[in-house]
Tab-separated table of C-alpha atoms in Angstrom:
chain	number	residue	atom	x	y	z
A	1	MET	CA	4.469	45.655	-11.848
A	2	LYS	CA	2.062	46.125	-9.060
A	3	ILE	CA	2.213	44.179	-6.052
A	4	ARG	CA	-0.758	43.544	-3.838
A	5	LYS	CA	-0.596	40.501	-2.543
A	6	ALA	CA	2.510	38.382	-2.294
A	7	ILE	CA	3.336	34.963	-1.118
A	8	ILE	CA	6.689	33.831	0.456
A	9	ALA	CA	8.152	30.295	0.882
A	10	TYR	CA	10.858	29.277	2.439
A	11	LYS	CA	12.775	26.065	2.702
A	12	SER	CA	11.507	23.839	5.429
A	13	GLY	CA	14.189	23.519	8.125
A	14	SER	CA	16.432	26.172	7.108
A	15	GLN	CA	16.283	28.688	9.783
A	16	ILE	CA	18.441	31.395	7.423
A	17	GLY	CA	15.361	31.186	5.028
A	18	LYS	CA	12.963	31.569	7.657
A	19	MET	CA	14.952	34.892	8.962
A	20	TRP	CA	15.031	35.832	5.065
A	21	ALA	CA	11.201	35.182	4.951
A	22	GLU	CA	10.473	37.430	7.918
A	23	ARG	CA	12.626	40.063	6.535
A	24	CYS	CA	11.162	40.229	3.227
A	25	SER	CA	7.944	39.844	4.469
A	26	CYS	CA	7.957	43.356	6.914
A	27	GLU	CA	9.404	45.130	3.791
A	28	LEU	CA	6.771	44.225	1.422
A	29	GLU	CA	3.969	45.070	4.163
A	30	GLU	CA	5.730	48.435	4.745
A	31	LEU	CA	4.939	49.006	1.057
A	32	GLY	CA	1.389	47.974	1.677
A	33	VAL	CA	1.824	44.508	0.370
A	34	LYS	CA	-0.462	41.769	1.903
A	35	VAL	CA	1.840	39.069	2.241
A	36	LEU	CA	1.842	35.205	3.564
A	37	ILE	CA	4.617	33.100	4.493
A	38	GLY	CA	5.013	29.294	4.721
A	39	PRO	CA	7.877	26.783	4.974
A	40	THR	CA	7.964	24.321	1.913
A	41	GLY	CA	9.584	20.985	1.410
A	42	ALA	CA	8.843	16.966	1.816
A	43	THR	CA	6.385	17.308	4.406
A	44	ASP	CA	5.209	20.951	3.964
A	45	ASN	CA	3.026	22.387	1.053
A	46	PRO	CA	2.312	25.864	1.589
A	47	TYR	CA	0.277	26.606	-1.636
A	48	PRO	CA	-3.303	25.074	-1.189
A	49	VAL	CA	-3.272	27.591	1.924
A	50	PHE	CA	-1.650	30.322	-0.134
A	51	LEU	CA	-4.188	30.290	-3.049
A	52	GLU	CA	-7.246	29.586	-0.771
A	53	SER	CA	-6.584	32.580	1.121
A	54	MET	CA	-5.454	34.718	-1.439
A	55	HIS	CA	-8.392	33.847	-3.633
A	56	GLN	CA	-6.100	32.692	-6.306
A	57	GLU	CA	-5.082	36.579	-6.656
A	58	ILE	CA	-1.223	36.570	-6.245
A	59	ASP	CA	0.937	39.374	-7.857
A	60	LEU	CA	4.352	37.761	-6.915
A	61	ALA	CA	5.819	34.736	-5.561
A	62	VAL	CA	9.180	34.561	-3.568
A	63	VAL	CA	10.862	31.196	-3.007
A	64	LEU	CA	13.727	31.220	-0.707
A	65	GLY	CA	15.158	27.687	-1.351
A	66	GLY	CA	16.756	25.719	-3.874
A	67	ASP	CA	15.685	24.001	-7.215
A	68	GLY	CA	13.379	21.752	-5.202
A	69	ALA	CA	11.515	24.520	-3.413
A	70	THR	CA	11.348	26.358	-6.999
A	71	LEU	CA	9.983	23.344	-8.783
A	72	GLY	CA	6.908	23.142	-6.083
A	73	ALA	CA	6.192	26.649	-6.754
A	74	ALA	CA	6.065	26.587	-10.513
A	75	ARG	CA	3.810	23.265	-10.577
A	76	TYR	CA	1.143	25.468	-8.286
A	77	LEU	CA	1.705	28.645	-9.873
A	78	ALA	CA	2.015	28.308	-13.674
A	79	ARG	CA	-1.381	27.731	-14.358
A	80	LEU	CA	-2.086	31.528	-12.631
A	81	GLN	CA	0.809	32.971	-14.477
A	82	VAL	CA	2.477	34.335	-11.157
A	83	PRO	CA	5.720	35.662	-11.483
A	84	ILE	CA	8.432	33.464	-9.712
A	85	LEU	CA	11.325	35.250	-7.760
A	86	ALA	CA	13.455	32.387	-6.676
A	87	ILE	CA	16.692	33.058	-4.483
A	88	ASN	CA	18.899	30.000	-3.642
A	89	VAL	CA	18.767	30.474	0.328
A	90	GLY	CA	19.555	27.147	1.948
A	91	GLY	CA	19.391	25.078	-0.988
A	92	HIS	CA	22.119	23.378	-2.683
A	93	LEU	CA	22.725	23.288	-6.874
A	94	GLY	CA	20.397	26.334	-7.720
A	95	PHE	CA	19.860	25.944	-11.449
A	96	LEU	CA	16.821	27.908	-11.362
A	97	THR	CA	17.811	30.345	-8.599
A	98	HIS	CA	19.383	33.768	-7.922
A	99	SER	CA	22.356	33.624	-5.905
A	100	ILE	CA	21.981	34.725	-2.203
A	101	GLU	CA	24.919	37.455	-2.911
A	102	GLU	CA	22.884	38.874	-6.071
A	103	CYS	CA	19.918	39.520	-3.720
A	104	GLY	CA	21.203	40.864	-0.702
A	105	ASN	CA	19.914	44.124	-0.901
A	106	THR	CA	15.981	43.335	-0.834
A	107	LYS	CA	14.832	46.786	-0.549
A	108	GLU	CA	16.595	47.755	-3.854
A	109	ILE	CA	14.560	44.277	-5.210
A	110	TRP	CA	11.158	45.808	-4.186
A	111	GLU	CA	12.159	48.979	-5.906
A	112	ARG	CA	13.259	47.347	-9.037
A	113	LEU	CA	10.177	45.209	-9.138
A	114	LEU	CA	7.555	48.173	-8.575
A	115	SER	CA	9.339	50.341	-11.271
A	116	ASP	CA	9.440	47.339	-13.923
A	117	ARG	CA	13.434	47.076	-13.964
A	118	PHE	CA	13.381	43.273	-14.539
A	119	ALA	CA	12.779	40.353	-17.265
A	120	ILE	CA	10.357	37.385	-17.248
A	121	GLU	CA	11.852	34.275	-18.796
A	122	ARG	CA	9.230	31.664	-19.347
A	123	ARG	CA	10.190	28.152	-19.637
A	124	MET	CA	8.308	25.168	-20.948
A	125	MET	CA	6.243	22.678	-18.809
A	126	LEU	CA	4.777	19.098	-19.459
A	127	GLU	CA	1.761	17.573	-18.256
A	128	ALA	CA	0.553	14.276	-17.807
A	129	ARG	CA	-2.670	11.898	-17.577
A	130	VAL	CA	-2.914	8.796	-16.555
A	131	ILE	CA	-5.676	7.040	-18.995
A	132	ASN	CA	-7.660	3.394	-18.426
A	133	VAL	CA	-6.800	1.549	-21.390
A	134	ASP	CA	-8.130	-2.001	-20.241
A	135	GLU	CA	-11.777	-0.470	-18.659
A	136	GLY	CA	-12.256	-4.105	-16.987
A	137	LEU	CA	-8.770	-4.223	-15.372
A	138	GLY	CA	-8.117	-0.446	-15.013
A	139	SER	CA	-11.319	0.351	-13.691
A	140	ARG	CA	-10.972	-1.933	-10.655
A	141	MET	CA	-7.515	-0.755	-9.724
A	142	GLY	CA	-7.980	2.975	-10.096
A	143	GLN	CA	-9.634	5.591	-12.046
A	144	PRO	CA	-8.138	8.173	-15.102
A	145	CYS	CA	-6.584	11.159	-12.946
A	146	GLY	CA	-4.602	14.164	-13.945
A	147	PRO	CA	-3.403	16.699	-15.386
A	148	PHE	CA	-0.021	16.712	-13.411
A	149	LEU	CA	2.390	19.416	-14.024
A	150	CYS	CA	6.161	19.491	-13.883
A	151	LEU	CA	8.816	21.780	-15.033
A	152	ASN	CA	11.792	19.678	-14.718
A	153	GLU	CA	10.607	15.890	-15.785
A	154	MET	CA	7.728	13.023	-15.703
A	155	CYS	CA	9.144	9.627	-14.559
A	156	VAL	CA	7.752	6.580	-14.930
A	157	LYS	CA	9.278	3.997	-12.475
A	158	PRO	CA	8.538	1.651	-9.906
A	159	ALA	CA	8.529	2.380	-6.047
A	160	SER	CA	8.866	-0.373	-3.667
A	161	PRO	CA	10.110	-0.571	0.351
A	162	ASP	CA	11.059	-3.881	0.155
A	163	ARG	CA	13.284	-4.432	-3.265
A	164	MET	CA	14.341	-2.910	-6.273
A	165	VAL	CA	11.617	-3.398	-8.965
A	166	THR	CA	12.518	-3.593	-12.731
A	167	ALA	CA	9.974	-1.795	-14.930
A	168	SER	CA	8.903	-3.342	-18.462
A	169	LEU	CA	7.442	-0.405	-20.135
A	170	GLU	CA	6.630	0.648	-23.816
A	171	LEU	CA	7.000	3.594	-25.520
A	172	GLU	CA	5.005	4.956	-28.115
A	173	ILE	CA	5.150	8.927	-29.482
A	174	ASP	CA	1.964	9.878	-31.113
A	175	GLY	CA	0.198	6.526	-31.812
A	176	GLU	CA	3.839	4.786	-33.140
A	177	VAL	CA	5.499	2.409	-30.916
A	178	VAL	CA	8.971	3.414	-30.866
A	179	ASP	CA	10.634	0.783	-28.070
A	180	GLN	CA	10.073	-1.215	-25.405
A	181	TYR	CA	12.479	-0.975	-22.338
A	182	HIS	CA	13.410	-3.289	-19.245
A	183	GLY	CA	14.988	-1.332	-16.880
A	184	ASP	CA	14.624	1.239	-14.099
A	185	GLY	CA	12.143	3.389	-15.746
A	186	LEU	CA	11.645	6.075	-18.074
A	187	ILE	CA	12.208	9.966	-17.757
A	188	VAL	CA	10.527	12.460	-20.007
A	189	ALA	CA	11.934	15.731	-19.686
A	190	THR	CA	11.642	19.519	-20.391
A	191	PRO	CA	14.810	21.415	-21.680
A	192	THR	CA	15.044	23.052	-18.267
A	193	GLY	CA	14.746	19.364	-16.668
A	194	SER	CA	17.686	17.958	-18.824
A	195	THR	CA	20.198	19.069	-16.350
A	196	SER	CA	18.697	17.237	-13.612
A	197	TYR	CA	17.617	13.460	-13.015
A	198	THR	CA	18.222	13.408	-17.217
A	199	VAL	CA	21.836	14.223	-17.180
A	200	ALA	CA	22.516	12.075	-14.546
A	201	ALA	CA	20.882	8.981	-16.317
A	202	ASN	CA	23.304	9.988	-19.421
A	203	GLY	CA	20.613	11.912	-21.413
A	204	PRO	CA	21.202	14.911	-23.733
A	205	ILE	CA	21.509	18.548	-22.506
A	206	VAL	CA	18.982	20.690	-24.041
A	207	HIS	CA	19.431	24.354	-24.202
A	208	SER	CA	16.662	25.918	-21.585
A	209	GLY	CA	15.719	28.368	-24.628
A	210	MET	CA	14.053	25.858	-26.589
A	211	HIS	CA	10.810	24.084	-26.736
A	212	ALA	CA	11.577	20.134	-27.091
A	213	ILE	CA	11.035	16.815	-25.068
A	214	ALA	CA	13.894	14.571	-24.017
A	215	ILE	CA	12.938	10.875	-23.392
A	216	THR	CA	15.769	9.200	-21.658
A	217	PRO	CA	15.855	5.530	-20.288
A	218	ILE	CA	17.189	4.705	-16.832
A	219	CYS	CA	19.678	1.704	-16.737
A	220	PRO	CA	18.187	-0.212	-19.839
A	221	LEU	CA	18.951	-3.859	-19.885
A	222	SER	CA	19.962	-3.123	-23.611
A	223	LEU	CA	23.107	-1.330	-24.964
A	224	SER	CA	20.881	-0.344	-27.866
A	225	SER	CA	18.496	1.783	-25.992
A	226	ARG	CA	19.331	5.303	-26.260
A	227	ALA	CA	17.888	8.981	-25.217
A	228	ILE	CA	15.656	11.021	-27.741
A	229	VAL	CA	14.724	14.462	-28.656
A	230	ILE	CA	11.749	15.088	-30.214
A	231	PRO	CA	9.300	18.131	-31.154
A	232	PRO	CA	7.357	19.665	-28.318
A	233	LYS	CA	3.559	19.352	-29.867
A	234	LEU	CA	4.163	15.287	-30.080
A	235	THR	CA	2.287	13.256	-27.291
A	236	VAL	CA	4.574	10.410	-25.423
A	237	SER	CA	2.767	7.555	-24.276
A	238	ILE	CA	4.337	5.026	-21.906
A	239	TRP	CA	2.746	1.840	-21.196
A	240	SER	CA	3.184	-1.124	-18.764
A	241	LEU	CA	3.574	-4.435	-20.008
A	242	THR	CA	3.120	-6.374	-16.871
A	243	THR	CA	-0.120	-7.401	-15.541
A	244	ASP	CA	0.884	-8.256	-11.984
A	245	ASP	CA	2.771	-5.524	-10.901
A	246	PHE	CA	1.407	-2.745	-8.720
A	247	SER	CA	4.579	-0.877	-7.798
A	248	LEU	CA	4.522	1.291	-11.162
A	249	LYS	CA	4.106	5.206	-10.117
A	250	LEU	CA	4.151	8.730	-12.034
A	251	TRP	CA	6.843	11.102	-10.767
A	252	THR	CA	6.455	14.401	-11.220
A	253	ASP	CA	9.939	16.502	-10.605
A	254	GLY	CA	11.051	14.096	-8.084
A	255	VAL	CA	7.540	13.773	-6.277
A	256	ILE	CA	5.048	10.762	-6.278
A	257	ALA	CA	1.822	11.914	-8.441
A	258	THR	CA	-0.120	8.781	-8.420
A	259	SER	CA	0.126	4.942	-9.224
A	260	VAL	CA	0.118	3.637	-12.708
A	261	PHE	CA	-1.843	0.135	-12.478
A	262	PRO	CA	-1.970	-2.628	-15.204
A	263	GLY	CA	-4.409	-1.764	-17.739
A	264	GLN	CA	-3.351	2.030	-17.682
A	265	ARG	CA	-1.204	4.085	-19.358
A	266	VAL	CA	0.640	7.485	-18.879
A	267	ASP	CA	0.031	10.232	-21.732
A	268	ILE	CA	2.633	13.238	-21.699
A	269	ARG	CA	2.842	16.470	-23.559
A	270	MET	CA	3.935	19.798	-23.397
A	271	SER	CA	1.569	22.198	-21.378
A	272	ASP	CA	-0.636	24.911	-22.381
A	273	CYS	CA	0.779	26.816	-19.580
A	274	GLN	CA	4.777	28.186	-18.825
A	275	ALA	CA	6.208	28.696	-15.401
A	276	GLN	CA	7.336	32.325	-15.146
A	277	PHE	CA	10.786	33.416	-13.210
A	278	ILE	CA	11.744	36.883	-12.382
A	279	VAL	CA	15.030	37.651	-13.874
A	280	LEU	CA	17.590	40.467	-12.280
A	281	ARG	CA	20.803	39.582	-13.455
A	282	GLU	CA	21.445	41.825	-16.355
A	283	GLU	CA	24.335	39.585	-17.849
A	284	TYR	CA	23.453	35.981	-17.559
A	285	SER	CA	25.147	33.138	-19.442
A	286	TYR	CA	23.895	29.635	-19.552
A	287	TYR	CA	27.523	28.240	-20.776
A	288	GLN	CA	28.466	29.627	-17.901
A	289	ALA	CA	25.799	28.207	-15.408
A	290	LEU	CA	26.707	24.795	-17.127
A	291	ARG	CA	30.497	25.297	-15.962
A	292	GLN	CA	29.694	26.120	-12.774
A	293	LYS	CA	26.789	24.171	-11.505
A	294	LEU	CA	27.913	21.100	-13.506
A	295	LEU	CA	31.763	21.596	-12.391
A	296	TRP	CA	33.079	21.229	-16.237
A	297	THR	CA	36.495	21.171	-16.313
A	298	GLY	CA	37.380	20.555	-19.765
A	299	ALA	CA	40.586	18.556	-21.256
A	300	ARG	CA	43.089	17.855	-18.815
A	301	VAL	CA	45.620	19.895	-21.049
A	302	ARG	CA	44.599	23.643	-21.496
A	303	TYR	CA	45.887	25.458	-24.384
A	304	PRO	CA	45.781	29.022	-24.969
A	305	ASN	CA	43.435	30.233	-28.033
A	306	GLN	CA	46.100	32.666	-29.716
A	307	TYR	CA	43.204	33.273	-32.587
A	308	ARG	CA	40.679	34.614	-30.150
A	309	PRO	CA	40.855	38.309	-30.081
């Protein structure tokens, strides 16, 4: 791997993240790499500056934070096929990251990258567009917009500062109406995102090595509404059934992307680009990650498996 230009994003407000970023920057610059560093978080977005300053010629992105910081990097860098090295420095759950213990010797990491002793894991992403379906109503309220990218999930649900708004939505898959929902919203997730908001909403866990789309209603006012997993090539369309509610939003990985006005729908499909993550660990178990991150404990009574060799 040739590393000429690198960016380092660390979690906003994390002193340990900033210290790691400065250390990594110094080490990479000693190797002749041009480096830019910056904080990333709810109020900090370094990627437009990174891309403009580097003329979109980035060989490596180092993300020092948790899953939120990693998701932000993926949304901006997937289209450019920039490999992301994510280290859980100052983060919480860290599903998408290496642990800080695994990456203590950063100089060894750069040596491994330069000598191609690593793997690249590619993960499916989704893209969404907002479409005007009622030209008279939709064009007065808002213009078609997108595409918006996500690594975890697209979510269509209201946001209001003064009340809890209930959404009335219709789900369509490849032109066929599937169901109508009255509740808090709908989640459309990748396999990567199935262990995030989707699993919290009682949706299915889908192995991250698969290509599939999981659709999960959020608190529907119906005992028959259930999550569904569909093939990745299908297009999911979500229609708003109200004509006077202007609180509906499209969320990408937990961040508001845009408003969805009456007379508009949201089309969601698998993106042509994939997020690329650098994998340093030689042994990784997806199921061990589930047990550790989601605190699976199994049955209350544990039995030895005497048949296992």
